[in-house]
Amino acid sequence: MAYRVVHYINQFFAGIGGEERADYPPELRDGVVGPGQALQAAFGKEATIVATVICGDGYFAEHMDEAINKIIEMLKEYKPDALVAGPAFNAGRYGMACGAICDAVAKRLGIPVVTAMYRENPAVEIYKKGIYIIEAADSARGMRDAIPKMARLVLKQLKGETIGSPKEECYIERGVRVNVFRDRIGAERAVDMLVKKLRGEEFVSEYPMPSFDRVPPAPAIKDIKKAKIALVTSGGIVPKGNPDRIEASSATKFGEYSLAGLQDLTSETHETAHGGYDPTYANDDPDRVLPVDVARELEREGSFGSLHDKYYATVGNGTPVAYAKSFGEEIAKRLKNDNVDGVILTST
């Protein structure tokens, strides 16, 4: 008899809509919806997706406890053997929803769960110790790769088979240590690694240490009264029409825009390209995210020397750290070339 599986997805993958339908409340549908077709194919005859739970990312984020309780009650009706959520890739709110519902289902219903996310999804750090999270690409182009891995891992749990290492099973490290037997003692293996390191040869550590990116603070501006100050934002404020087509989520670019002659940003001249938050107030007055009006006022008062005639903008919503770092390096290079002394960074 095939295992009974329920699949959790958001409003986008259910084909209901994008950000404008993010407030969609939890809904239960019989059978397969959207990416569940690929998941069912990966299960073959070993498991059947008996139902799909759909919930808008915004609704889940704003009503988490309520949404979890509703979904748990929905699941009880179908008596599932397991829950699969996502994949969420690098969508932050979707990842948080997948992580939270998997965590709650595992604890309350005691059944196997699995989800999949990009390693830099903010939900990974929160939920990786309690649930299995398959490592996925940063966008839906990785669906074909992630789905079979999710299916394989949940089936192994259902069958009570031993779960291998993160490398073997393709899930993100959980920080769990497991005793294993090796043919050589640790001291011998450590000496071998040391010798390879001294020779400049490749070796793989059995316990990789975390790497932290430490950035020393820049020295204070010596004379703020003469300083040229620039504005940079991850809040997505762009000229009307978003000329560079900066993505609403998982941005792959930033924009450079002129402030020459501008004393104020208005709804007629600028807007936000940012997804993941209600854009109403930012679009009504873009100065709320990129404070050009206040900066000009301080400039007139002589609080600092001058406001740089360019500003830089991108979208921080789900943007991978690697991209953000490259944006920062390029923006910093341009600002230094323009003899900027200091930067005010704003978000949403």
Coordinates of C-alpha atoms in Angstrom, one line a residue:
M1 CA 0.0 0.0 0.0
A2 CA 1.4 3.4 -1.0
Y3 CA 2.3 5.9 1.7
R4 CA -0.1 8.9 2.1
V5 CA 1.7 12.3 1.6
V6 CA 0.4 15.9 1.9
H7 CA 2.2 18.6 -0.1
Y8 CA 2.4 22.2 1.1
I9 CA 2.9 25.1 -1.4
N10 CA 2.3 28.8 -1.6
Q11 CA -0.1 30.9 -3.7
F12 CA 2.4 31.4 -6.5
F13 CA 3.1 27.7 -7.1
A14 CA -0.6 27.0 -6.8
G15 CA -1.2 29.3 -9.8
I16 CA -3.4 31.6 -7.7
G17 CA -1.2 34.7 -8.1
G18 CA 1.9 36.6 -7.1
E19 CA 2.4 39.2 -4.4
E20 CA -1.1 40.6 -4.9
R21 CA -2.5 37.3 -3.6
A22 CA 0.0 36.8 -0.8
D23 CA -2.8 37.2 1.7
Y24 CA -4.5 34.0 0.5
P25 CA -5.7 32.0 3.6
P26 CA -5.0 28.3 4.1
E27 CA -6.9 26.0 1.6
L28 CA -6.9 22.2 1.3
R29 CA -7.3 20.6 -2.1
D30 CA -7.6 16.9 -2.9
G31 CA -4.7 15.4 -4.9
V32 CA -1.9 17.1 -6.7
V33 CA -1.4 20.8 -7.5
G34 CA 1.4 22.6 -9.4
P35 CA 4.9 21.2 -8.6
G36 CA 3.2 18.3 -6.9
Q37 CA 3.0 16.6 -10.3
A38 CA 6.8 16.3 -10.4
L39 CA 6.8 15.2 -6.8
Q40 CA 4.2 12.5 -7.5
A41 CA 6.2 11.3 -10.5
A42 CA 9.3 11.0 -8.3
F43 CA 7.4 8.9 -5.7
G44 CA 6.2 6.5 -8.4
K45 CA 4.0 3.9 -6.8
E46 CA 5.6 4.1 -3.4
A47 CA 3.6 7.1 -2.2
T48 CA 0.6 9.1 -3.2
I49 CA 0.0 12.8 -2.7
V50 CA -3.5 12.7 -1.3
A51 CA -3.9 16.4 -0.7
T52 CA -2.2 19.8 -1.2
V53 CA -2.3 22.6 1.3
I54 CA -2.0 26.1 -0.1
C55 CA -1.3 29.3 1.9
G56 CA -0.3 32.8 0.9
D57 CA 3.2 33.8 2.1
G58 CA 1.9 37.1 3.5
Y59 CA -1.0 35.4 5.3
F60 CA 1.3 32.8 6.9
A61 CA 3.8 35.5 8.0
E62 CA 1.1 37.7 9.5
H63 CA -1.0 34.9 11.1
M64 CA 1.6 32.2 11.8
D65 CA 0.1 30.6 14.8
E66 CA -3.4 30.7 13.3
A67 CA -2.2 29.3 10.0
I68 CA -0.3 26.5 11.6
N69 CA -3.3 25.5 13.7
K70 CA -5.6 25.5 10.7
I71 CA -3.2 23.5 8.6
I72 CA -2.6 20.9 11.3
E73 CA -6.4 20.4 11.6
M74 CA -6.6 20.1 7.8
L75 CA -3.9 17.4 7.8
K76 CA -5.6 15.3 10.5
E77 CA -8.5 14.7 8.1
Y78 CA -6.3 13.0 5.7
K79 CA -4.2 11.0 8.2
P80 CA -0.9 11.5 6.2
D81 CA 2.2 9.4 6.7
A82 CA 4.4 12.4 5.7
L83 CA 4.5 16.1 4.7
V84 CA 6.6 17.6 2.0
A85 CA 6.8 21.4 1.8
G86 CA 8.1 23.5 -1.2
P87 CA 10.7 23.7 -2.6
A88 CA 11.0 27.3 -1.4
F89 CA 14.4 28.0 -3.1
N90 CA 15.5 31.5 -1.9
A91 CA 12.0 33.0 -1.2
G92 CA 12.3 34.2 2.3
R93 CA 8.7 34.2 3.5
Y94 CA 7.9 31.0 1.6
G95 CA 11.0 29.4 3.3
M96 CA 9.8 30.5 6.7
A97 CA 6.4 29.1 6.1
C98 CA 7.8 25.7 4.8
G99 CA 10.2 25.6 7.8
A100 CA 7.5 26.5 10.4
I101 CA 4.9 24.1 9.1
C102 CA 7.4 21.2 8.8
D103 CA 8.6 21.9 12.3
A104 CA 5.1 22.0 13.7
V105 CA 3.9 18.9 11.9
A106 CA 7.0 16.9 13.0
K107 CA 6.4 17.9 16.6
R108 CA 2.6 17.6 16.8
L109 CA 1.8 14.8 14.4
G110 CA 5.1 12.9 14.7
I111 CA 5.4 12.1 11.0
P112 CA 8.4 12.6 8.7
V113 CA 8.8 15.9 7.0
V114 CA 11.1 17.4 4.4
T115 CA 11.5 20.7 2.6
A116 CA 14.0 22.2 0.2
M117 CA 15.7 25.7 0.1
Y118 CA 18.6 27.6 -1.1
R119 CA 21.4 27.6 1.5
E120 CA 21.1 31.4 2.1
N121 CA 17.3 31.4 2.6
P122 CA 16.9 33.0 6.1
A123 CA 14.7 30.0 7.2
V124 CA 17.6 27.6 6.9
E125 CA 19.4 28.9 10.0
I126 CA 16.2 28.8 12.0
Y127 CA 14.9 25.4 11.1
K128 CA 17.8 23.2 9.9
K129 CA 18.5 21.6 13.3
G130 CA 15.0 20.3 13.6
I131 CA 14.1 19.2 10.1
Y132 CA 15.7 17.9 6.9
I133 CA 16.1 20.7 4.4
I134 CA 17.3 19.6 0.9
E135 CA 19.8 22.0 -0.5
A136 CA 18.2 23.6 -3.6
A137 CA 19.0 26.3 -6.2
D138 CA 18.2 29.9 -5.6
S139 CA 15.2 29.9 -8.0
A140 CA 12.6 27.6 -9.5
R141 CA 15.0 26.6 -12.2
G142 CA 16.3 24.1 -9.7
M143 CA 12.9 22.3 -9.3
R144 CA 13.9 19.3 -11.4
D145 CA 17.0 18.7 -9.2
A146 CA 15.3 19.3 -5.8
I147 CA 12.1 17.3 -6.2
P148 CA 13.7 13.8 -6.6
K149 CA 16.0 14.4 -3.6
M150 CA 13.0 15.4 -1.5
A151 CA 11.1 12.4 -2.5
R152 CA 14.0 10.0 -1.9
L153 CA 14.7 11.4 1.6
V154 CA 11.1 11.3 2.8
L155 CA 10.7 7.8 1.5
K156 CA 13.8 6.7 3.4
Q157 CA 12.3 8.2 6.6
L158 CA 9.0 6.4 6.0
K159 CA 10.7 3.1 5.5
G160 CA 12.8 3.6 8.6
E161 CA 16.0 3.4 6.7
T162 CA 19.2 4.9 8.0
I163 CA 19.6 8.5 6.9
G164 CA 23.1 9.1 5.6
S165 CA 25.4 12.2 5.8
P166 CA 24.4 15.6 4.4
K167 CA 26.6 14.9 1.4
E168 CA 25.1 11.5 0.7
E169 CA 21.5 12.6 1.1
C170 CA 21.9 16.2 -0.2
Y171 CA 20.4 18.0 2.8
I172 CA 21.9 21.0 4.6
E173 CA 24.1 20.2 7.6
R174 CA 22.1 20.2 10.8
G175 CA 25.0 20.4 13.3
V176 CA 24.4 16.9 14.5
R177 CA 27.4 14.7 15.3
V178 CA 27.2 11.0 14.6
N179 CA 29.7 8.4 15.7
V180 CA 31.2 6.4 12.8
F181 CA 33.9 3.7 12.6
R182 CA 36.9 4.3 10.4
D183 CA 39.8 2.0 9.5
R184 CA 42.4 4.4 10.8
I185 CA 42.4 6.4 14.1
G186 CA 41.9 10.1 14.1
A187 CA 45.5 11.0 14.9
E188 CA 46.7 9.2 11.7
R189 CA 44.1 10.9 9.6
A190 CA 44.9 14.3 11.0
V191 CA 48.7 13.9 10.3
D192 CA 47.9 12.9 6.8
M193 CA 45.8 16.1 6.3
L194 CA 48.6 18.2 7.9
V195 CA 51.2 16.7 5.5
K196 CA 48.9 17.4 2.5
K197 CA 48.4 21.0 3.7
L198 CA 52.1 21.5 4.1
R199 CA 52.7 20.2 0.6
G200 CA 50.0 22.4 -0.9
E201 CA 48.0 19.3 -1.8
E202 CA 44.2 19.1 -1.7
F203 CA 42.6 17.7 1.4
V204 CA 39.1 17.6 2.9
S205 CA 38.6 18.4 6.6
E206 CA 36.3 15.9 8.5
Y207 CA 35.0 18.8 10.5
P208 CA 34.9 22.1 8.5
M209 CA 34.9 25.2 10.7
P210 CA 32.4 28.0 10.0
S211 CA 33.7 31.0 8.1
F212 CA 32.7 34.5 9.4
D213 CA 33.1 37.6 7.2
R214 CA 34.5 40.2 9.5
V215 CA 34.6 43.7 8.2
P216 CA 36.6 46.3 10.2
P217 CA 34.7 49.6 10.7
A218 CA 35.9 52.5 8.6
P219 CA 37.5 55.4 10.4
A220 CA 35.2 58.3 11.3
I221 CA 34.9 61.2 8.9
K222 CA 37.4 63.9 9.9
D223 CA 35.3 67.0 8.9
I224 CA 31.6 66.2 8.4
K225 CA 31.0 69.9 7.4
K226 CA 33.0 69.3 4.3
A227 CA 32.0 65.7 3.6
K228 CA 30.3 64.5 0.4
I229 CA 27.6 62.1 1.5
A230 CA 25.8 59.5 -0.7
L231 CA 22.5 57.6 -0.3
V232 CA 22.3 53.9 -1.0
T233 CA 19.2 51.7 -0.4
S234 CA 18.2 48.1 -0.5
G235 CA 14.6 49.3 -0.3
G236 CA 14.1 49.3 -4.1
I237 CA 13.4 53.0 -4.7
V238 CA 13.8 53.5 -8.5
P239 CA 12.7 56.0 -11.1
K240 CA 9.1 55.6 -12.2
G241 CA 8.9 52.5 -14.4
N242 CA 11.9 50.7 -12.9
P243 CA 14.1 51.3 -16.0
D244 CA 16.7 48.7 -15.0
R245 CA 14.0 46.1 -14.3
I246 CA 15.4 45.3 -10.9
E247 CA 13.7 42.1 -9.6
A248 CA 11.1 42.4 -6.8
S249 CA 12.9 39.4 -5.1
S250 CA 16.3 37.7 -5.4
A251 CA 17.7 40.7 -7.2
T252 CA 20.5 40.1 -9.7
K253 CA 21.4 43.8 -10.3
F254 CA 21.4 47.3 -8.8
G255 CA 20.8 50.7 -10.4
E256 CA 22.6 54.0 -10.4
Y257 CA 20.3 57.0 -10.6
S258 CA 20.7 60.8 -10.7
L259 CA 19.7 63.1 -7.8
A260 CA 20.9 66.2 -9.7
G261 CA 18.4 69.0 -9.1
L262 CA 16.1 66.8 -7.0
Q263 CA 15.0 68.2 -3.6
D264 CA 12.3 65.7 -3.0
L265 CA 11.1 62.3 -4.3
T266 CA 7.4 62.1 -5.3
S267 CA 5.0 59.4 -6.4
E268 CA 5.1 61.0 -9.9
T269 CA 8.9 60.5 -10.2
H270 CA 9.8 57.4 -8.2
E271 CA 8.5 54.1 -6.9
T272 CA 9.6 51.0 -5.2
A273 CA 10.5 47.8 -7.0
H274 CA 10.7 45.8 -3.8
G275 CA 8.4 42.8 -3.2
G276 CA 7.8 41.3 0.2
Y277 CA 6.2 44.3 1.9
D278 CA 3.2 46.5 1.3
P279 CA 4.5 49.1 -1.2
T280 CA 1.7 51.6 -0.6
Y281 CA 3.5 54.0 1.7
A282 CA 6.8 53.8 -0.2
N283 CA 5.1 54.6 -3.5
D284 CA 3.0 57.4 -1.9
D285 CA 6.2 59.1 -0.6
P286 CA 9.5 57.4 -1.7
D287 CA 11.4 59.7 0.7
R288 CA 10.1 57.3 3.4
V289 CA 12.7 54.7 2.2
L290 CA 15.2 57.0 0.5
P291 CA 15.2 60.2 2.5
V292 CA 16.3 62.7 -0.1
D293 CA 14.1 65.5 1.4
V294 CA 15.7 65.2 4.8
A295 CA 19.2 64.9 3.3
R296 CA 18.6 68.1 1.2
E297 CA 17.4 69.9 4.4
L298 CA 20.5 68.9 6.3
E299 CA 22.7 69.9 3.3
R300 CA 21.1 73.4 3.3
E301 CA 21.7 73.7 7.1
G302 CA 25.3 72.9 6.6
S303 CA 25.2 69.7 8.7
F304 CA 27.4 68.1 6.0
G305 CA 29.2 69.4 2.9
S306 CA 27.1 68.1 0.0
L307 CA 24.8 65.3 -1.2
H308 CA 26.2 63.1 -3.9
D309 CA 24.4 63.7 -7.2
K310 CA 23.9 59.9 -7.7
Y311 CA 22.2 57.3 -5.6
Y312 CA 22.3 53.5 -5.8
A313 CA 19.4 51.1 -5.3
T314 CA 18.7 47.4 -5.2
V315 CA 16.2 45.0 -3.6
G316 CA 17.2 43.1 -0.5
N317 CA 14.2 40.7 -0.5
G318 CA 15.7 37.2 -0.8
T319 CA 18.8 38.5 -2.5
P320 CA 21.7 36.0 -2.0
V321 CA 24.6 37.2 0.2
A322 CA 27.0 36.6 -2.7
Y323 CA 25.1 39.0 -5.0
A324 CA 24.7 41.6 -2.2
K325 CA 28.5 41.4 -1.6
S326 CA 29.3 41.9 -5.3
F327 CA 26.8 44.9 -5.4
G328 CA 28.4 46.5 -2.4
E329 CA 31.9 46.1 -3.8
E330 CA 31.0 47.7 -7.2
I331 CA 29.0 50.5 -5.6
A332 CA 31.9 51.2 -3.2
K333 CA 34.3 51.4 -6.1
R334 CA 32.1 53.9 -7.9
L335 CA 31.6 56.0 -4.8
K336 CA 35.4 56.2 -4.1
N337 CA 36.0 57.2 -7.7
D338 CA 33.5 60.1 -7.1
N339 CA 35.3 61.1 -3.9
V340 CA 32.4 60.3 -1.6
D341 CA 33.4 60.5 2.0
G342 CA 30.4 58.7 3.7
V343 CA 27.3 56.7 2.8
I344 CA 23.9 56.5 4.4
L345 CA 22.4 53.0 3.9
T346 CA 18.6 52.6 4.1
S347 CA 16.4 49.6 3.9
T348 CA 12.6 49.1 4.1

